[in-house]
Coordinates of C-alpha atoms in Angstrom, one line a residue:
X802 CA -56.2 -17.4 146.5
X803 CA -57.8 -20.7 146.6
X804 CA -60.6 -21.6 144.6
X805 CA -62.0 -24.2 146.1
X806 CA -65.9 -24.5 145.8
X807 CA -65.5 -22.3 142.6
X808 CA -66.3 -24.9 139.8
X809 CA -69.3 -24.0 137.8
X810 CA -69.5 -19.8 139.1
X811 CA -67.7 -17.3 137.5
X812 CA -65.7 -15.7 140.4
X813 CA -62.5 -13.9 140.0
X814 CA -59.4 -14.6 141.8
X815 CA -56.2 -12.1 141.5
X816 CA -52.5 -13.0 141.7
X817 CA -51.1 -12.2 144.5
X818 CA -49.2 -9.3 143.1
X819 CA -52.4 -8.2 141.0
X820 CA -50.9 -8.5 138.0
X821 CA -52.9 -11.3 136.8
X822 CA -56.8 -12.1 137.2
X823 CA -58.8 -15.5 136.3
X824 CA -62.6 -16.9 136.4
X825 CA -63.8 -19.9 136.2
X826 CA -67.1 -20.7 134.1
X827 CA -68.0 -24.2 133.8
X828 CA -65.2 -25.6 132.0
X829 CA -63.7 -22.6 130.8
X830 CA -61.0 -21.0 132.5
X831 CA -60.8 -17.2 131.7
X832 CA -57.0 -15.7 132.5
X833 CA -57.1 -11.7 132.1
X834 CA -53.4 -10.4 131.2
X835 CA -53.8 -6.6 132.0
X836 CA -56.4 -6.6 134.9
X837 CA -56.0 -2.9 135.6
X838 CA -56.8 -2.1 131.4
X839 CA -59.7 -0.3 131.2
X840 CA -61.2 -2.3 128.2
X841 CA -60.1 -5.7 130.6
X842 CA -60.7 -7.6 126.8
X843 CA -56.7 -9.2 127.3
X844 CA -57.9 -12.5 128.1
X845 CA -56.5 -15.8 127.2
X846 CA -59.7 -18.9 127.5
X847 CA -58.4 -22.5 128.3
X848 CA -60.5 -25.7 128.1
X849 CA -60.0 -27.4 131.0
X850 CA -60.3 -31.4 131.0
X851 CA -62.5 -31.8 134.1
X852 CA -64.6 -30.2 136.9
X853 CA -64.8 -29.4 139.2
X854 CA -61.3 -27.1 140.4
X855 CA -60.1 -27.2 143.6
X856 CA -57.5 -25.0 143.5
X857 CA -56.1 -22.1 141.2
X858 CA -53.3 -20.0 141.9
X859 CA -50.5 -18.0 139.7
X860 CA -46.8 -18.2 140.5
X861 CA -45.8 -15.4 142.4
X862 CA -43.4 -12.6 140.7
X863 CA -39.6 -12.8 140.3
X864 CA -38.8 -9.6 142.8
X865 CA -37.8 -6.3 141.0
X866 CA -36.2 -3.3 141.8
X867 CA -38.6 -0.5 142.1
X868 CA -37.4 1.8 139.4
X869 CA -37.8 -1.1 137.0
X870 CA -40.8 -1.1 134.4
X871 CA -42.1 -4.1 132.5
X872 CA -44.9 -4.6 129.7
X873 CA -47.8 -7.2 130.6
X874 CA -46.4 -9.3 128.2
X875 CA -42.7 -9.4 129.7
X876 CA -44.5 -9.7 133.2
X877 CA -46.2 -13.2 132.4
X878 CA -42.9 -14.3 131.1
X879 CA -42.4 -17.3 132.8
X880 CA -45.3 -16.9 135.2
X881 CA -47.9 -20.1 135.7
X882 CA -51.2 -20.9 136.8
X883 CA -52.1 -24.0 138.5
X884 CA -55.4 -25.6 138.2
X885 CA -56.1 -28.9 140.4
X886 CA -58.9 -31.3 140.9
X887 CA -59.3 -33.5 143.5
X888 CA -56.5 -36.1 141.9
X889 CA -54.8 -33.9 139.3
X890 CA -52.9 -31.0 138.9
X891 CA -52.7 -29.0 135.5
X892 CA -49.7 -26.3 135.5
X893 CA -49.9 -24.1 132.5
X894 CA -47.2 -21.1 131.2
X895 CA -49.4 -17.7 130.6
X896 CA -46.7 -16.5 128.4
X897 CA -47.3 -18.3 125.9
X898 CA -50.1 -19.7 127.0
X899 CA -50.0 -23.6 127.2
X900 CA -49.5 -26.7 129.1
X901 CA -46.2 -27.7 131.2
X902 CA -46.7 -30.1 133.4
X903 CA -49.9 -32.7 134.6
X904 CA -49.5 -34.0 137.9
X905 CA -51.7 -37.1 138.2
X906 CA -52.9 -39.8 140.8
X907 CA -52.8 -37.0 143.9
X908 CA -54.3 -38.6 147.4
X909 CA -57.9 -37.2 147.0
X910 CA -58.9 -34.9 149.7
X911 CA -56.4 -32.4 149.3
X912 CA -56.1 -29.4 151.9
X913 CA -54.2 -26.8 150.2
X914 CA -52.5 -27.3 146.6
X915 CA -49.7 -24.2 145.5
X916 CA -46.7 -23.2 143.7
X917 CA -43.9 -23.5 146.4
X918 CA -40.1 -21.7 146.4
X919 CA -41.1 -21.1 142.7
X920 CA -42.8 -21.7 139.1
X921 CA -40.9 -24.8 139.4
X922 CA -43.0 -27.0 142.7
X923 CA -45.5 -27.8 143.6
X924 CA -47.0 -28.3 147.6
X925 CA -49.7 -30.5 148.3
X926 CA -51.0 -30.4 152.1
X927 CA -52.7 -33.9 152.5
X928 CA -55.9 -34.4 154.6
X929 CA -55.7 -34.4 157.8
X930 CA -52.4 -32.4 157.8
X931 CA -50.4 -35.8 157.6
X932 CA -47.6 -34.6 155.7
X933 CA -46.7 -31.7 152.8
X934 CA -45.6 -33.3 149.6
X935 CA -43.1 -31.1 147.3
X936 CA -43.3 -31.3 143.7
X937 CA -40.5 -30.6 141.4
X938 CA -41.8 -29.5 137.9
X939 CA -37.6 -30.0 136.5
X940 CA -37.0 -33.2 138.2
X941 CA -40.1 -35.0 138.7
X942 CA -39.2 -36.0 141.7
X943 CA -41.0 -35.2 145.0
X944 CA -40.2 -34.8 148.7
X945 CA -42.0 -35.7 152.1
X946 CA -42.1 -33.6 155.4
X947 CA -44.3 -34.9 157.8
X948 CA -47.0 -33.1 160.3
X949 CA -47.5 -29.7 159.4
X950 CA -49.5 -27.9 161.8
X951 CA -51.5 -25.8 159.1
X952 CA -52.2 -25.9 155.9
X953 CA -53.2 -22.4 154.8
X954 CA -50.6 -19.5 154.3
X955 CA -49.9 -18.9 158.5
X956 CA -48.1 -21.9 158.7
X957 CA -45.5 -21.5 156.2
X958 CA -43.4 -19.0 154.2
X959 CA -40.1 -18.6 151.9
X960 CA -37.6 -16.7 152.8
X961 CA -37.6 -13.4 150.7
X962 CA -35.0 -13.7 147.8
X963 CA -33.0 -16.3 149.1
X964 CA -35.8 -18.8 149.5
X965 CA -35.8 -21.0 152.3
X966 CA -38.7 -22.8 153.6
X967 CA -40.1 -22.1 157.0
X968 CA -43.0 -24.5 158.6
X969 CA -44.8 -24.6 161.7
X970 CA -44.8 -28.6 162.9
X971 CA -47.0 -30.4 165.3
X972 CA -45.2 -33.9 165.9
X973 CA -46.5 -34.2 169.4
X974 CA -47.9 -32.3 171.8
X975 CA -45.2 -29.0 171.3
X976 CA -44.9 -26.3 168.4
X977 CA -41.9 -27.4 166.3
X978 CA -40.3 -24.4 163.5
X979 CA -38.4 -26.2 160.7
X980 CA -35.8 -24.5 158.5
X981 CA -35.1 -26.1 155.1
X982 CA -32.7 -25.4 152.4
X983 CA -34.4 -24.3 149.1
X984 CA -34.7 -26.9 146.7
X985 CA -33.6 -29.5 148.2
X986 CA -35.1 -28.8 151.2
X987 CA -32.9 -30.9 153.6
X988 CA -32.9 -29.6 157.4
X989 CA -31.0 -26.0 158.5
X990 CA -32.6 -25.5 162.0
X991 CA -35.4 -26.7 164.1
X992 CA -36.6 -24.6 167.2
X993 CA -38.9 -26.1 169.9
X994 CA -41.4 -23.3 170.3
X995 CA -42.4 -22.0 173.6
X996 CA -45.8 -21.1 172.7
X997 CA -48.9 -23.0 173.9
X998 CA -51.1 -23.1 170.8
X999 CA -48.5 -21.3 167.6
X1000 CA -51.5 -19.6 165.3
X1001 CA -48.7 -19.0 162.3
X1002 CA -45.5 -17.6 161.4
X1003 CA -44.7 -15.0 158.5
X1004 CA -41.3 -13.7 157.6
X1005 CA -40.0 -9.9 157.6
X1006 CA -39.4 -8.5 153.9
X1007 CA -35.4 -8.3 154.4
X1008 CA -35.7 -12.2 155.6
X1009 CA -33.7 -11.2 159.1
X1010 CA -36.7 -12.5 161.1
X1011 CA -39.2 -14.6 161.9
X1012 CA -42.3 -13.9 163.5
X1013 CA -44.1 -16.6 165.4
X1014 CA -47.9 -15.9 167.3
X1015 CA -49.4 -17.7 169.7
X1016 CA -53.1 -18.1 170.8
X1017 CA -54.9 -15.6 173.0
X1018 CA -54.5 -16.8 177.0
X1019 CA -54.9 -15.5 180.0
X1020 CA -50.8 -16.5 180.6
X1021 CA -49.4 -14.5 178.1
X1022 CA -46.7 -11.8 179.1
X1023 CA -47.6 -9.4 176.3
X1024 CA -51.4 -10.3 176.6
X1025 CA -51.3 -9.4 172.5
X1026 CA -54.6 -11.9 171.7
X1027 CA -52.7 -11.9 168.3
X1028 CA -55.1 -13.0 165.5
X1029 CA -52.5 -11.5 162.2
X1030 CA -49.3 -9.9 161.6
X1031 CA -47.7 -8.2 158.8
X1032 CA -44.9 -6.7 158.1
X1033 CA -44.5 -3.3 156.1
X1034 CA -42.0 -3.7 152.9
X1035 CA -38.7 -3.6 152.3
X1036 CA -38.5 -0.2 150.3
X1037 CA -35.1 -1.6 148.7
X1038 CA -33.2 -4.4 148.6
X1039 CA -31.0 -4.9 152.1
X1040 CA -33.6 -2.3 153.4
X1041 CA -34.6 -3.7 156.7
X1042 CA -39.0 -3.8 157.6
X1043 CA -39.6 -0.7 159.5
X1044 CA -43.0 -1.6 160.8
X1045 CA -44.7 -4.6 162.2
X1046 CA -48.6 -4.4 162.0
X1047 CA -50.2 -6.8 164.9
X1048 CA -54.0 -7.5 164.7
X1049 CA -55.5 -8.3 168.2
X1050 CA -58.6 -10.2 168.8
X1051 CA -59.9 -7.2 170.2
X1052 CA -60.5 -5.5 166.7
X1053 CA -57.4 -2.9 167.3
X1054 CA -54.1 -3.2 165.6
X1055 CA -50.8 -2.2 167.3
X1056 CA -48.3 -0.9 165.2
X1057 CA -44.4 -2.2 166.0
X1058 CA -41.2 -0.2 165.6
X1059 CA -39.2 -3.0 164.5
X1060 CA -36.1 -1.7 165.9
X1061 CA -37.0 -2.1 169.3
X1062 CA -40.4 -3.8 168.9
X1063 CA -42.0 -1.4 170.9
X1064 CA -45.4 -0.1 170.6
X1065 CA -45.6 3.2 168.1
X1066 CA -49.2 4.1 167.6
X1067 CA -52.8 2.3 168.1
X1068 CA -55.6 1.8 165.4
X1069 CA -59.2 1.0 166.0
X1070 CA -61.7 0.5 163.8
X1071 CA -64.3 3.0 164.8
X1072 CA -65.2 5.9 162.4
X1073 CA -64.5 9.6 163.8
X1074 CA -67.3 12.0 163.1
X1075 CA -65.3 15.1 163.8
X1076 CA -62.1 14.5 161.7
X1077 CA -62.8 17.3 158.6
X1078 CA -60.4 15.5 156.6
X1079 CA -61.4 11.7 156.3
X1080 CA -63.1 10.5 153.5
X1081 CA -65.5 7.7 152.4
X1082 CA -66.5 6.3 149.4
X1083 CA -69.3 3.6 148.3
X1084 CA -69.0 0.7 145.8
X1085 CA -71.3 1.9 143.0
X1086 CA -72.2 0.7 139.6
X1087 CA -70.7 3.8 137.8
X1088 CA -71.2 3.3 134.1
X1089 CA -73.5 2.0 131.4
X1090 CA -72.3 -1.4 131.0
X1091 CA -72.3 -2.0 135.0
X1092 CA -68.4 -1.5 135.5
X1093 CA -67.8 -0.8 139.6
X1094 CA -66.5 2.4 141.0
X1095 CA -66.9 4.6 144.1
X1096 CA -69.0 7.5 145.2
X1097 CA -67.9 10.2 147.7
X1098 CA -70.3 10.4 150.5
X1099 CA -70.6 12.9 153.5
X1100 CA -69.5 11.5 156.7
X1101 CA -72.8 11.4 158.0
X1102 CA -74.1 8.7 156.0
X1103 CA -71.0 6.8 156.0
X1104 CA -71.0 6.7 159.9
X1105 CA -74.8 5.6 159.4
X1106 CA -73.7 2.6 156.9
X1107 CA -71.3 1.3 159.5
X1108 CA -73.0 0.2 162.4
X1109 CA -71.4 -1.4 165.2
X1110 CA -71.4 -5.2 165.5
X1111 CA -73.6 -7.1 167.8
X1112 CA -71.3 -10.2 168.1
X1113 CA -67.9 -10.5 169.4
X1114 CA -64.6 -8.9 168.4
X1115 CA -62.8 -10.8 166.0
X1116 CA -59.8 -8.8 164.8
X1117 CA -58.3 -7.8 161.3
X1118 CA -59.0 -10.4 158.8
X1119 CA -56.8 -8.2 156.3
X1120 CA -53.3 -6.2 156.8
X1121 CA -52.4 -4.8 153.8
X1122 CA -49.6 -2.3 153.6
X1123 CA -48.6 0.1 150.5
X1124 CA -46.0 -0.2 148.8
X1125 CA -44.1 2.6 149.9
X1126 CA -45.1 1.3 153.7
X1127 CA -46.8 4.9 154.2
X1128 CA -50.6 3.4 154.7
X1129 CA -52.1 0.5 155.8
X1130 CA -55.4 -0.6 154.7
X1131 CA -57.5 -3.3 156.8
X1132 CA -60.9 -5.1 157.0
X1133 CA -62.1 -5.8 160.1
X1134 CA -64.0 -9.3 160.7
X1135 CA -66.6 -7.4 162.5
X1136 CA -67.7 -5.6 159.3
X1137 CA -66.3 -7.4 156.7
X1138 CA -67.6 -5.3 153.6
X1139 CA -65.7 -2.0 154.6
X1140 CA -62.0 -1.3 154.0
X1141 CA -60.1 1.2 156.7
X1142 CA -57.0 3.0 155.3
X1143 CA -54.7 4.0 157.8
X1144 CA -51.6 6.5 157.2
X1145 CA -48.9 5.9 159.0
X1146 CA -46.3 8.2 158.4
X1147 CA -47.2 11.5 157.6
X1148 CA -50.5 12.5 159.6
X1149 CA -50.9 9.1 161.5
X1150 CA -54.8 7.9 162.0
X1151 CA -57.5 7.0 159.7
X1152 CA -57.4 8.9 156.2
X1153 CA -60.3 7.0 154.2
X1154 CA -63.1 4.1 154.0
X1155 CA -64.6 2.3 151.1
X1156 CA -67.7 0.7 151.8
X1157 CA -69.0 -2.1 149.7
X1158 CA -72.1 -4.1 149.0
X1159 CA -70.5 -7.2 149.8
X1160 CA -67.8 -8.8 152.0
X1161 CA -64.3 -8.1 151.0
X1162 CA -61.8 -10.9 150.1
X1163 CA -58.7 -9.7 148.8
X1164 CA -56.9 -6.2 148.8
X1165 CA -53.9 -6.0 147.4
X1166 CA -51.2 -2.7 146.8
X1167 CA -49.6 -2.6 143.6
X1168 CA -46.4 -1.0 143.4
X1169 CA -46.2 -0.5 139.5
X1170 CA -49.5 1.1 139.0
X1171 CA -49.8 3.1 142.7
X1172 CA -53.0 1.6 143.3
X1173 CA -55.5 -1.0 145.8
X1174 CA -56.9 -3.8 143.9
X1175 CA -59.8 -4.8 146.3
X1176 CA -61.6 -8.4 145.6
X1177 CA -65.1 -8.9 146.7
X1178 CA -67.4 -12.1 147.2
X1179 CA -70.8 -12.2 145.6

């Protein structure tokens, strides 16, 4: 979720577990508690020193066991939010809500600013992808590691639970993969890739692999023309990923058996007229007070609101799987405003669409509150 561009609108931005919501107006920042309350009136205002922000993003959740259940208020428990400027960094506890930790005197020009392994860092990609600066919140110290290849989320990842750091390099002229230890982040492994152009790398949920795609190219064995992957959840805790979604530049999505890694089903994003069963829904102002929610329309219209690109296939731009790993729902770049959700398990194809006035950013499943939180531009 970065913000950058943000200052002065009043855009929302979701943690990336959907627990947690914030705007930014001007100089206020806005942090909503209990996004899925109906009233959405828990909100905590902060004054912030100076425009405009860069970057916001919330710390990501300690991991729970399913069965567990948690208040709002124990949730935000030692969860932060992040606000940066082009040469300062603000980190501020939510729970309760005030300042930790200023980071000042950042190199201007900033690529990507988050929370790393934990609350507790900081990353800073530099411009021009020199090098990815690690700040420790405890220590105040910081760490160096030189040429990373990317700078948004495809080019790194921690290791589920255990929390080593993974990073795509480009040294030279090949595709390095550096392991390093959590927190102190010294060296475990480096692989010299054999792709020809490495587009990212995410990890499985049960951290037993790494998946590494290359560019499209006329060379390639699998012929893929891999644009995204992701990887269904781990349903419990030593519970290996079952499935491997893989979104091809060709706007389908192959769906991996990750035992074998062999092909299980296709998806395409084209809407069946003579499936009885499928539903679609559009984005509609459904109250008084102008609060969002969905209509039920017949297929026929909804086939006649999505109409078929003109311009080139461009793949999945979103892979998001339930919680429960049963569905799948995706936007495709090609018509950015409509979300396809897939299930995968008990009658495998296309099961629903939701069709919105405006291009969709964010969707995100929510394993407390069985639910898709989907974000849209305006």
């Amino acid at each position: 979720m970065d913000s950058t561009g943000a200052a002065g609108s009043s855009a929302a931005f979701l943690s990336d577990d959907g627990a947690f919501a914030a705007q930014l107006n001007g100089k206020d920042l806005i942090i909503h508690l209990n996004p899925v309350s109906l009233d959405f009136k828990e909100v905590d205002i902060v004054k912030l020193k100076e425009t405009p922000t860069r970057f916001l993003r919330f710390s990501r959740p300690k991991q729970l066991a399913q069965s567990d259940t948690i208040s709002s208020q124990e949730e935000s428990a030692g969860r932060r939010i992040l606000c940066a400027s082009d040469t300062r960094i603000l980190v501020w506890d939510l729970h309760p809500l005030q300042l930790h930790a200023e980071i000042e005197n950042i190199e201007s020009g900033a690529l990507h600013i988050d929370f790393g392994a934990d609350e507790n860092e900081i990353i800073v990609f530099h411009a021009w992808n020199t090098k990815l600066t690690i700040h420790s919140l405890d220590s105040g110290r910081s760490q160096v590691i030189k040429s990373p290849k990317f700078s948004h989320y495809n080019g790194f990842g921690f290791r589920p639970r255990t929390r080593q750091f993974a990073i795509l390099l480009k040294p030279e002229t090949s595709d390095l993969l550096t392991i390093h230890e959590y927190r102190s982040y010294e060296l475990v492994n480096r692989v010299n890739l054999p792709t020809s152009d490495a587009q990212g790398l995410k990890w499985s949920p049960d951290g037993n692999w790494i998946a590494v795609w290359d560019a499209a190219s006329a060379e390639s064995v699998f012929d893929l023309g891999v644009r995204s992957i992701e990887w269904s959840p781990a349903i419990s805790q030593g519970h290996p990923s079952d499935l491997l979604a893989v979104g091809k530049v060709d706007g389908t999505i192959d769906i991996l058996n990750t035992k074998t890694f062999s092909c299980s089903m296709t998806l395409s994003h084209a809407f069946p007229m003579d499936q009885p069963s499928l539903s679609a829904w559009h984005e509609k102002s459904v109250t008084a007070d102008g609060r969002l929610g969905y209509m039920e329309l017949p297929a026929s219209s909804a086939f006649s609101m999505i109409s078929e690109s003109t311009g080139p296939p461009r793949g999945a731009s979103i892979m998001a799987f339930s919680a429960n790993g049963a569905f799948l729902s995706t936007v495709d770049q090609t018509r950015p405003n409509v979300v396809w959700i897939w299930d995968l398990k008990t009658a495998p194809g296309l099961v629903s669409v939701l069709l919105h006035d405006h291009p969709v950013r964010q969707v995100l499943s929510q394993s407390r509150f069985r639910e898709v939180k989907v974000e849209n531009t305006t």
